[in-house]
XYZ file of C-alpha atoms in Angstrom:
634
model
C -43.847 19.055 3.564
C -44.796 20.265 0.087
C -42.528 23.323 0.028
C -38.911 24.108 0.787
C -39.599 25.685 4.175
C -41.949 22.877 5.085
C -39.114 20.401 4.561
C -36.719 22.648 6.445
C -38.782 22.983 9.631
C -40.621 19.645 9.765
C -37.925 17.880 11.813
C -37.798 20.680 14.411
C -41.564 20.377 14.989
C -41.751 16.589 14.919
C -41.859 14.100 17.770
C -38.041 14.407 17.895
C -38.057 18.162 18.487
C -35.969 17.919 21.667
C -33.162 16.199 19.784
C -33.336 18.734 16.933
C -33.438 21.859 19.094
C -30.804 20.544 21.516
C -28.254 20.010 18.742
C -29.186 23.365 17.173
C -28.647 25.194 20.465
C -25.234 23.565 20.944
C -24.173 24.558 17.418
C -25.371 28.143 17.987
C -23.411 28.513 21.235
C -20.239 27.073 19.694
C -20.612 29.399 16.693
C -20.886 32.405 19.038
C -17.784 31.387 20.988
C -15.880 30.720 17.737
C -16.773 34.192 16.430
C -15.664 35.834 19.664
C -12.393 33.919 19.467
C -11.828 35.411 15.985
C -11.754 38.862 17.612
C -9.181 37.704 20.148
C -7.115 36.202 17.321
C -7.152 39.532 15.470
C -5.893 41.286 18.619
C -3.234 38.590 19.147
C -2.094 39.011 15.516
C -1.671 42.737 16.148
C 0.368 42.006 19.272
C 2.598 39.597 17.361
C 3.265 42.070 14.538
C 3.908 44.802 17.097
C 6.404 42.620 19.003
C 8.254 41.966 15.728
C 8.204 45.642 14.727
C 9.583 46.830 18.087
C 11.922 43.884 18.658
C 14.990 46.193 18.552
C 13.421 49.105 20.400
C 15.642 50.418 23.239
C 12.781 50.394 25.732
C 11.945 46.734 24.967
C 13.546 44.976 27.914
C 12.610 41.386 26.964
C 12.062 41.330 23.170
C 12.462 37.554 22.759
C 10.086 36.753 25.624
C 7.534 39.260 24.283
C 7.765 37.746 20.807
C 7.363 34.161 22.021
C 4.541 35.138 24.367
C 2.609 36.855 21.552
C 3.200 33.913 19.211
C 2.201 31.427 21.922
C -1.040 33.261 22.702
C -1.948 33.386 19.004
C -1.141 29.694 18.563
C -3.189 28.783 21.645
C -6.162 30.772 20.356
C -5.896 29.030 16.967
C -5.834 25.614 18.645
C -8.746 26.470 20.933
C -10.812 27.869 18.066
C -10.047 25.442 15.237
C -9.235 22.227 17.086
C -11.633 22.893 19.956
C -14.729 24.961 19.237
C -14.776 24.454 15.455
C -14.039 20.718 15.696
C -16.689 20.121 18.359
C -19.172 22.213 16.379
C -18.440 20.086 13.334
C -19.228 16.955 15.348
C -22.536 18.423 16.510
C -23.420 19.647 13.007
C -22.662 16.285 11.376
C -24.695 14.558 14.087
C -27.596 16.907 13.356
C -27.148 16.171 9.654
C -27.265 12.420 10.270
C -30.283 12.609 12.568
C -32.230 14.985 10.320
C -31.485 13.022 7.173
C -32.466 9.759 8.888
C -35.755 11.235 10.093
C -36.581 12.742 6.696
C -35.583 9.562 4.880
C -37.885 7.613 7.186
C -40.790 9.948 6.398
C -40.296 9.497 2.678
C -40.027 5.723 3.032
C -43.259 5.654 5.008
C -44.947 7.852 2.416
C -43.712 5.779 -0.522
C -44.479 2.405 1.076
C -47.943 3.138 2.480
C -51.133 1.173 1.958
C -52.017 3.456 -0.929
C -49.185 1.921 -3.039
C -47.801 5.427 -3.519
C -44.494 4.123 -4.912
C -46.479 2.400 -7.670
C -48.688 5.357 -8.560
C -45.710 7.749 -8.644
C -44.269 5.851 -11.583
C -47.521 5.958 -13.540
C -48.014 9.724 -13.548
C -48.515 11.933 -16.545
C -45.944 12.132 -19.264
C -44.574 15.298 -20.774
C -47.344 15.349 -23.350
C -49.890 16.161 -20.631
C -48.850 19.701 -19.810
C -51.820 20.262 -17.532
C -50.954 17.380 -15.219
C -47.981 16.648 -12.913
C -45.061 14.790 -14.477
C -43.915 11.630 -12.743
C -40.639 12.322 -10.873
C -37.573 10.724 -12.406
C -34.947 8.726 -10.477
C -36.857 8.466 -7.197
C -34.015 6.439 -5.657
C -31.520 9.238 -6.334
C -33.877 11.830 -4.860
C -34.420 9.851 -1.652
C -30.771 8.933 -1.215
C -28.484 11.632 -2.601
C -30.758 14.675 -2.841
C -32.015 14.410 0.746
C -28.448 13.997 1.977
C -27.239 16.983 -0.047
C -30.202 19.140 0.934
C -29.957 18.524 4.679
C -26.177 18.921 4.771
C -26.322 22.074 2.671
C -29.084 23.583 4.794
C -27.146 23.019 8.022
C -24.014 24.533 6.487
C -26.010 27.529 5.269
C -27.577 28.077 8.685
C -24.183 27.844 10.398
C -22.768 30.365 7.949
C -25.602 32.810 8.597
C -25.085 32.435 12.333
C -21.362 33.077 11.846
C -22.062 36.262 9.875
C -24.452 37.557 12.547
C -22.017 36.773 15.364
C -19.112 38.387 13.518
C -21.083 41.517 12.817
C -21.856 41.674 16.515
C -18.409 40.951 17.974
C -16.091 42.254 15.236
C -18.242 45.338 14.675
C -18.233 46.060 18.387
C -14.434 45.780 18.493
C -14.041 48.071 15.462
C -16.148 50.690 17.193
C -14.112 50.341 20.395
C -10.785 50.818 18.562
C -12.055 53.483 16.173
C -10.331 56.877 15.904
C -10.685 60.165 14.098
C -9.863 60.416 10.384
C -8.545 63.560 8.727
C -11.253 65.020 6.517
C -13.981 63.154 8.399
C -13.753 65.006 11.666
C -17.542 65.377 11.787
C -17.730 61.612 12.511
C -15.674 62.093 15.652
C -13.944 59.003 17.017
C -16.025 56.729 14.753
C -14.241 57.841 11.572
C -12.041 54.778 11.024
C -14.910 52.409 11.919
C -17.188 54.108 9.379
C -14.476 53.793 6.707
C -14.154 50.084 7.508
C -17.925 49.512 7.302
C -18.148 51.470 4.022
C -15.370 49.358 2.511
C -17.114 46.137 3.528
C -20.575 47.298 2.406
C -19.213 48.458 -0.953
C -16.961 45.507 -1.733
C -18.940 42.505 -0.494
C -22.438 43.106 -1.989
C -21.074 43.918 -5.451
C -19.124 40.669 -5.586
C -21.986 38.759 -3.980
C -24.175 39.854 -6.913
C -21.622 38.398 -9.339
C -21.482 35.206 -7.270
C -25.288 34.873 -7.330
C -25.316 35.106 -11.132
C -22.680 32.389 -11.403
C -24.500 30.391 -8.718
C -27.697 30.266 -10.772
C -25.755 28.808 -13.667
C -24.252 26.239 -11.305
C -27.721 25.377 -9.946
C -29.132 24.674 -13.409
C -26.135 22.557 -14.376
C -26.227 20.707 -11.048
C -29.877 19.790 -11.654
C -29.030 18.533 -15.125
C -26.083 16.441 -14.014
C -28.111 14.930 -11.152
C -30.779 13.872 -13.629
C -28.190 12.525 -16.058
C -26.287 10.662 -13.318
C -29.544 9.198 -11.973
C -30.616 7.939 -15.399
C -27.200 6.396 -16.074
C -27.077 4.699 -12.677
C -30.637 3.447 -13.064
C -29.816 1.893 -16.436
C -26.727 0.189 -14.991
C -28.760 -1.203 -12.105
C -31.434 -2.524 -14.479
C -28.820 -3.974 -16.811
C -27.051 -5.851 -14.027
C -30.356 -7.352 -12.881
C -30.980 -8.720 -16.345
C -27.376 -9.508 -17.227
C -28.270 -13.133 -18.003
C -30.795 -12.062 -20.628
C -28.249 -9.684 -22.163
C -25.665 -12.477 -22.294
C -28.130 -15.061 -23.623
C -29.335 -12.757 -26.408
C -25.838 -11.453 -27.188
C -27.071 -7.876 -26.911
C -23.962 -6.443 -25.257
C -23.400 -4.171 -28.261
C -26.855 -2.614 -27.934
C -26.455 -2.235 -24.168
C -23.084 -0.579 -24.737
C -24.696 1.930 -27.106
C -27.363 2.732 -24.509
C -24.740 3.217 -21.783
C -22.589 5.408 -24.043
C -25.562 7.557 -25.025
C -26.548 8.133 -21.397
C -22.971 8.893 -20.396
C -22.570 11.460 -23.176
C -25.238 13.523 -21.456
C -23.253 13.322 -18.209
C -20.001 14.212 -19.976
C -21.433 17.254 -21.767
C -23.069 18.631 -18.619
C -20.009 17.860 -16.521
C -17.790 19.741 -18.961
C -19.924 22.881 -18.708
C -20.087 22.518 -14.927
C -16.297 22.262 -14.728
C -15.847 25.434 -16.777
C -18.222 27.407 -14.570
C -16.563 26.023 -11.429
C -13.113 26.972 -12.744
C -14.319 30.508 -13.480
C -15.851 30.717 -10.032
C -12.669 29.501 -8.374
C -10.634 32.191 -10.178
C -13.144 34.832 -9.198
C -13.040 33.725 -5.554
C -9.204 33.667 -5.365
C -8.919 37.186 -6.800
C -11.692 38.363 -4.495
C -9.939 36.955 -1.417
C -6.561 38.502 -2.353
C -8.010 41.978 -2.914
C -10.032 41.692 0.296
C -7.058 40.653 2.455
C -4.392 42.933 0.949
C -6.203 46.094 -0.177
C -9.736 46.405 1.207
C -8.808 45.257 4.736
C -5.772 47.585 5.043
C -7.294 50.544 3.208
C -9.604 52.042 5.901
C -6.834 52.296 8.544
C -4.183 53.649 6.192
C -5.147 57.329 6.500
C -5.251 57.289 10.357
C -1.896 55.457 10.378
C -0.268 57.948 7.973
C -1.549 60.796 10.125
C -0.154 59.031 13.229
C -3.611 58.756 14.755
C -3.003 55.049 15.394
C 0.048 52.913 16.016
C 1.282 50.090 13.843
C -0.250 47.667 16.313
C -3.586 49.436 16.059
C -3.338 49.535 12.262
C -2.609 45.795 11.954
C -5.265 44.901 14.529
C -7.853 47.001 12.694
C -6.899 45.477 9.347
C -7.215 41.953 10.778
C -10.629 42.843 12.185
C -11.787 44.249 8.826
C -10.454 41.195 7.007
C -12.255 38.918 9.493
C -15.468 40.879 8.947
C -15.072 40.682 5.150
C -14.441 36.941 5.267
C -17.495 36.333 7.449
C -19.736 38.592 5.356
C -18.340 36.922 2.216
C -19.496 33.540 3.418
C -22.209 33.498 0.738
C -19.560 34.016 -1.924
C -17.362 31.222 -0.583
C -20.218 28.705 -0.424
C -22.218 29.796 -3.482
C -21.438 26.496 -5.304
C -22.707 24.644 -2.225
C -25.800 26.867 -2.144
C -26.408 26.024 -5.807
C -26.195 22.324 -4.950
C -28.498 22.892 -1.967
C -31.116 24.588 -4.136
C -30.866 21.855 -6.770
C -31.205 19.098 -4.166
C -34.052 20.906 -2.444
C -35.828 21.278 -5.779
C -35.652 17.545 -6.444
C -36.766 16.646 -2.922
C -39.671 19.114 -2.856
C -40.805 17.960 -6.299
C -40.906 14.407 -4.941
C -42.809 15.537 -1.843
C -45.371 17.328 -4.013
C -45.700 14.261 -6.262
C -46.276 12.019 -3.229
C -49.063 14.236 -1.964
C -50.596 14.454 -5.447
C -51.119 10.680 -5.614
C -52.683 10.251 -2.177
C -56.051 10.057 -3.981
C -55.170 7.937 -7.016
C -58.529 8.298 -8.774
C -58.334 12.103 -8.648
C -54.673 12.005 -9.701
C -55.277 9.779 -12.724
C -58.392 11.771 -13.638
C -56.043 14.621 -14.582
C -54.772 12.623 -17.562
C -57.688 10.373 -18.431
C -60.816 8.729 -17.119
C -60.452 7.068 -13.713
C -63.662 6.119 -11.963
C -63.186 2.779 -10.224
C -65.323 2.055 -7.174
C -64.237 -0.562 -4.648
C -66.480 -2.003 -1.939
C -67.184 -5.141 0.063
C -70.041 -7.579 0.537
C -70.782 -10.705 2.566
C -68.140 -13.308 1.863
C -70.751 -15.865 0.737
C -71.260 -13.866 -2.458
C -67.577 -13.955 -3.399
C -66.040 -11.378 -5.729
C -68.176 -9.230 -8.057
C -67.013 -7.112 -11.005
C -69.585 -4.971 -12.810
C -69.524 -2.509 -15.711
C -65.746 -2.601 -15.904
C -64.053 -0.737 -18.774
C -60.272 -0.455 -19.022
C -58.601 2.386 -20.929
C -55.244 4.001 -21.540
C -54.176 7.566 -20.769
C -56.134 10.347 -22.453
C -59.555 11.927 -21.992
C -60.728 10.632 -25.362
C -59.383 7.099 -24.909
C -61.750 4.251 -25.787
C -62.005 1.059 -23.681
C -59.724 -1.727 -24.837
C -61.434 -4.219 -22.528
C -64.918 -4.376 -21.012
C -66.385 -6.748 -18.444
C -70.142 -6.111 -18.013
C -70.807 -8.576 -15.178
C -68.389 -11.059 -13.619
C -69.043 -13.036 -10.451
C -66.561 -15.352 -8.774
C -68.166 -17.645 -6.202
C -66.527 -18.526 -2.935
C -64.328 -21.563 -3.543
C -64.552 -21.247 -7.336
C -61.457 -21.669 -9.478
C -61.477 -19.572 -12.683
C -59.040 -19.880 -15.542
C -58.470 -16.694 -17.592
C -57.423 -17.030 -21.204
C -56.950 -14.768 -24.197
C -54.444 -13.790 -26.848
C -51.303 -11.923 -25.886
C -52.150 -8.266 -25.423
C -55.842 -8.948 -24.843
C -55.670 -7.416 -21.346
C -55.474 -10.385 -18.981
C -52.906 -8.822 -16.652
C -54.593 -5.417 -16.992
C -57.876 -6.937 -15.780
C -56.086 -8.603 -12.881
C -54.456 -5.293 -11.955
C -57.724 -3.387 -12.207
C -59.491 -5.785 -9.849
C -56.691 -5.199 -7.348
C -56.725 -1.406 -7.738
C -53.470 -1.276 -9.691
C -54.725 -0.094 -13.086
C -54.978 3.689 -13.501
C -57.509 4.383 -16.231
C -61.055 3.188 -16.714
C -64.252 2.733 -14.738
C -66.314 0.070 -13.022
C -67.333 -1.462 -9.692
C -65.330 -4.117 -7.857
C -66.840 -5.657 -4.718
C -64.600 -7.895 -2.596
C -65.784 -10.542 -0.146
C -65.749 -9.012 3.305
C -63.092 -10.207 5.748
C -61.314 -12.379 3.169
C -57.548 -12.129 2.759
C -56.396 -11.759 -0.845
C -53.026 -12.591 -2.399
C -51.631 -11.478 -5.771
C -48.916 -13.702 -7.259
C -47.232 -12.130 -10.294
C -45.190 -13.890 -12.965
C -41.957 -11.998 -12.301
C -40.632 -12.466 -8.779
C -38.122 -9.995 -7.314
C -36.694 -10.879 -3.920
C -35.503 -8.206 -1.452
C -32.319 -8.638 0.567
C -33.779 -10.365 3.655
C -33.590 -13.806 5.217
C -35.219 -16.822 3.580
C -37.768 -17.014 6.389
C -38.789 -13.416 5.847
C -39.097 -14.062 2.106
C -41.563 -16.850 2.842
C -43.473 -14.790 5.406
C -43.997 -11.796 3.098
C -46.074 -9.682 3.218
C -46.252 -10.489 6.933
C -43.558 -10.457 9.577
C -41.339 -13.485 10.362
C -42.352 -13.072 14.026
C -45.903 -14.058 13.090
C -44.917 -17.614 12.088
C -42.831 -20.277 13.735
C -39.841 -21.823 12.011
C -41.706 -25.130 11.892
C -44.653 -23.651 9.963
C -42.350 -21.866 7.530
C -40.297 -25.037 7.010
C -43.490 -27.000 6.388
C -44.628 -24.473 3.768
C -41.252 -24.663 2.028
C -41.374 -28.448 2.014
C -44.900 -28.581 0.573
C -43.878 -26.090 -2.108
C -40.977 -28.284 -3.197
C -38.148 -26.259 -1.633
C -37.325 -28.522 1.290
C -33.625 -28.485 0.387
C -33.368 -24.880 1.649
C -34.991 -25.347 5.061
C -31.654 -25.333 6.890
C -30.969 -21.801 5.583
C -34.131 -20.182 6.980
C -32.277 -17.540 8.969
C -29.758 -16.674 6.254
C -29.872 -13.698 3.870
C -27.387 -15.329 1.518
C -26.162 -18.735 0.449
C -22.531 -19.139 -0.502
C -22.203 -15.362 -0.637
C -25.102 -14.841 -3.053
C -28.458 -13.221 -2.341
C -31.549 -15.387 -2.654
C -32.602 -13.426 -5.737
C -29.435 -14.754 -7.400
C -29.525 -18.235 -5.863
C -33.046 -19.257 -6.857
C -34.028 -19.962 -10.450
C -37.205 -18.587 -12.006
C -39.112 -21.772 -11.234
C -37.796 -21.906 -7.650
C -38.882 -18.311 -7.114
C -42.404 -19.253 -8.180
C -42.289 -22.170 -5.758
C -41.231 -19.686 -3.090
C -44.386 -17.703 -3.866
C -46.336 -20.945 -3.480
C -44.834 -21.382 -0.008
C -46.128 -17.892 0.860
C -49.593 -18.865 -0.320
C -49.560 -22.052 1.745
C -48.384 -20.123 4.809
C -50.749 -17.156 4.442
C -53.862 -19.226 3.607
C -55.622 -16.515 1.551
C -59.326 -16.748 0.730
C -58.931 -14.963 -2.610
C -55.945 -15.833 -4.809
C -54.837 -14.118 -8.031
C -52.301 -16.074 -10.099
C -50.920 -13.860 -12.871
C -48.912 -16.417 -14.885
C -47.519 -17.498 -11.541
C -46.535 -20.914 -12.948
C -44.983 -19.700 -16.210
C -41.475 -20.882 -15.254
C -42.570 -24.361 -14.117
C -42.623 -27.553 -16.136
C -45.971 -29.421 -16.592
C -45.422 -31.735 -13.622
C -44.425 -28.830 -11.372
C -47.519 -26.888 -12.480
C -49.724 -29.763 -11.437
C -47.911 -29.993 -8.085
C -48.318 -26.213 -7.645
C -52.103 -26.434 -8.106
C -52.421 -29.616 -6.053
C -50.615 -27.986 -3.114
C -53.119 -25.111 -3.147
C -56.045 -27.518 -3.498
C -54.868 -29.613 -0.566
C -53.786 -26.850 1.806
C -56.065 -23.870 1.095
C -59.637 -25.094 1.507
C -62.336 -22.732 0.266
C -59.962 -20.461 -1.627
C -61.269 -18.574 -4.664
C -58.689 -18.692 -7.464
C -58.457 -16.474 -10.547
C -55.557 -17.550 -12.728
C -53.940 -16.259 -15.915
C -52.119 -18.881 -18.008
C -51.092 -19.285 -21.633
C -52.063 -22.956 -21.858
C -54.907 -23.836 -24.219
C -56.465 -25.921 -21.471
C -55.900 -25.587 -17.751
C -53.907 -28.265 -15.928
C -55.634 -31.232 -14.303
C -54.641 -33.249 -11.280
C -52.600 -36.460 -11.551
C -55.873 -38.422 -11.404
C -57.427 -36.382 -14.224
C -59.674 -34.275 -11.992
C -60.286 -30.666 -12.952
C -58.736 -27.955 -10.809
C -60.782 -25.203 -12.459
C -64.550 -24.784 -12.458
C -64.926 -21.970 -14.991
C -63.124 -20.150 -17.771
C -62.924 -16.385 -18.296
C -62.293 -15.617 -21.965
C -60.990 -12.279 -23.251
C -61.867 -11.887 -26.916
C -62.516 -8.836 -29.103
C -62.197 -6.540 -26.090
C -64.877 -8.291 -24.007
C -64.422 -10.528 -20.957
C -67.012 -13.312 -20.639
C -67.162 -16.148 -18.136
C -68.708 -19.607 -18.349
C -68.505 -22.955 -16.586
C -66.053 -25.534 -17.880
C -68.689 -28.295 -17.587
C -72.451 -28.438 -17.466
C -73.819 -28.392 -13.955
C -76.846 -30.277 -12.646
C -80.033 -28.191 -12.783
C -80.515 -28.032 -9.014
C -76.927 -26.830 -8.467
C -77.316 -24.197 -11.202
C -80.442 -22.887 -9.506
C -78.700 -22.593 -6.133
C -75.743 -20.788 -7.715
C -78.050 -18.383 -9.538
C -79.659 -17.426 -6.219
C -76.267 -17.004 -4.598
C -75.203 -14.667 -7.400
C -78.067 -12.213 -6.925
C -77.095 -8.533 -6.256
C -76.124 -7.822 -2.658
C -79.234 -5.774 -1.886
C -81.519 -8.621 -3.055
C -79.657 -11.560 -1.547
C -80.802 -12.744 1.856
C -79.975 -16.397 2.636
C -76.485 -17.574 3.484
C -75.538 -20.659 1.502
C -73.009 -23.284 2.524
C -69.798 -23.408 0.524
C -70.126 -25.302 -2.735
C -66.989 -26.829 -4.286
C -67.348 -28.699 -7.582
C -64.951 -31.119 -9.177
C -65.320 -33.165 -12.346
C -63.553 -36.473 -12.171
């Protein structure tokens, strides 16, 4: 689905093709019937005008009945066409729009939320300074929500309009040929003289004005793209601001936030003003076009035959109505050019997103376009734990130098490691790189085979789901009983919320608003206790807890997750100890002067050191399987 036509046809060739083609066929049939009805309406209009013109004729025996009959037939045709065929077609077309948009939205959600972390990589693409690499798409939420909706609706409307033009050319053109007559001066055309005049008028008038409409439409397309980008940026800033409204209030930075909002809205206002001027000009152009078409172009071709008495008034009016109907149908592109401009703008934003999604399916190749990215991830027997070798972390740019190196790090099974370093030394970057979430650098990371890992970040954002599902993340609530989830909440210190397991809100507020920063970190602890990971990354995951709560956090993991390997980032000078004074951590990983080095917190007995040295041999040299060793210093 990289290109426009790929997006257009994907739904019709998907597993829901029967639904797509069935609705399309119904719309096509209703469009054909509606176009045929337009011909009957033109004939009925001629009959009505004729009954009015000859109301006082001496040979008209029942003038009032003839008038009412003609008016009734025309009214019935209008009701059948507009309230029947057109209304039912609208229902089918909007249903197709809803189904197609839902299917396409689902595909994008699956693509963004895949195991490749595509949504994450999309936001770390190249900036504008890297002209040779793709630029990260802006306002992804707006593209998935509004642009897909606008593109699918616009495409269906465009297709229906094209079908209407084709059907009108078929039915109205056929009727013009049937009612055609000779024209003085064009006798060589025979009985097709008036029809040829009608076709010449349409072919001359419509394309010329369509060209003007296309020029204006391109201006509308460019402005529509700009206003979509401006609206998306403004909405995104408002969303971000509301999520951090407490911090804005606490710091008293409303004035700065107001300046940011005003600056973003100025871009909307300026673009909107230009868009309004172009739309106003287009509206004037369209009104003048319609008047000339209905009053001059439509009645012009039949005027000569009528003057020469080759056709009756009824035939003249009927022919003019047919020509006007043909002009209106062939002018469909002019009438919907603003919508076509919006369609093209929406399609551009959606296709750009589709291309960006496909570009990041191989993250290492994607990031290699804007810097060095050569991380290798593998697995080894779980007894050897986690191994990190020759790791070098960099920023964007081919000539970037490593800001952090880690020549050889080994984390034994069951070992707890405390990571420390000055702010900005790269602690979180190292944690991200181990988990495949840092874009630039090189190195080898070998995970213990068959061991579940869990990454707990400092900042916790909670989606709008039930409390039970929040605890069960990243798994499904069906995988765990209410009793197990309640037990995990209780052990994490959130027992007061157990009665609300099935609720998405409490007192009308979402859980993201109900829980404090410390309670959110306790919620993450409940996930850890429920999931029982073998490899746990704590990235300042206790930063919002007081000293006693930090100790309880670690003690809960120690008591309920036997054999877990822990790598933790904290800002404390020394890691926390248990209430009895026992060490939770076995080793310390220090980041200093751009180098990560690891050492034990305490000296180990010689025989234990020897066993650990053997266990930490490279995978290809290691043979024996050692029992789990867990050390604690009392």
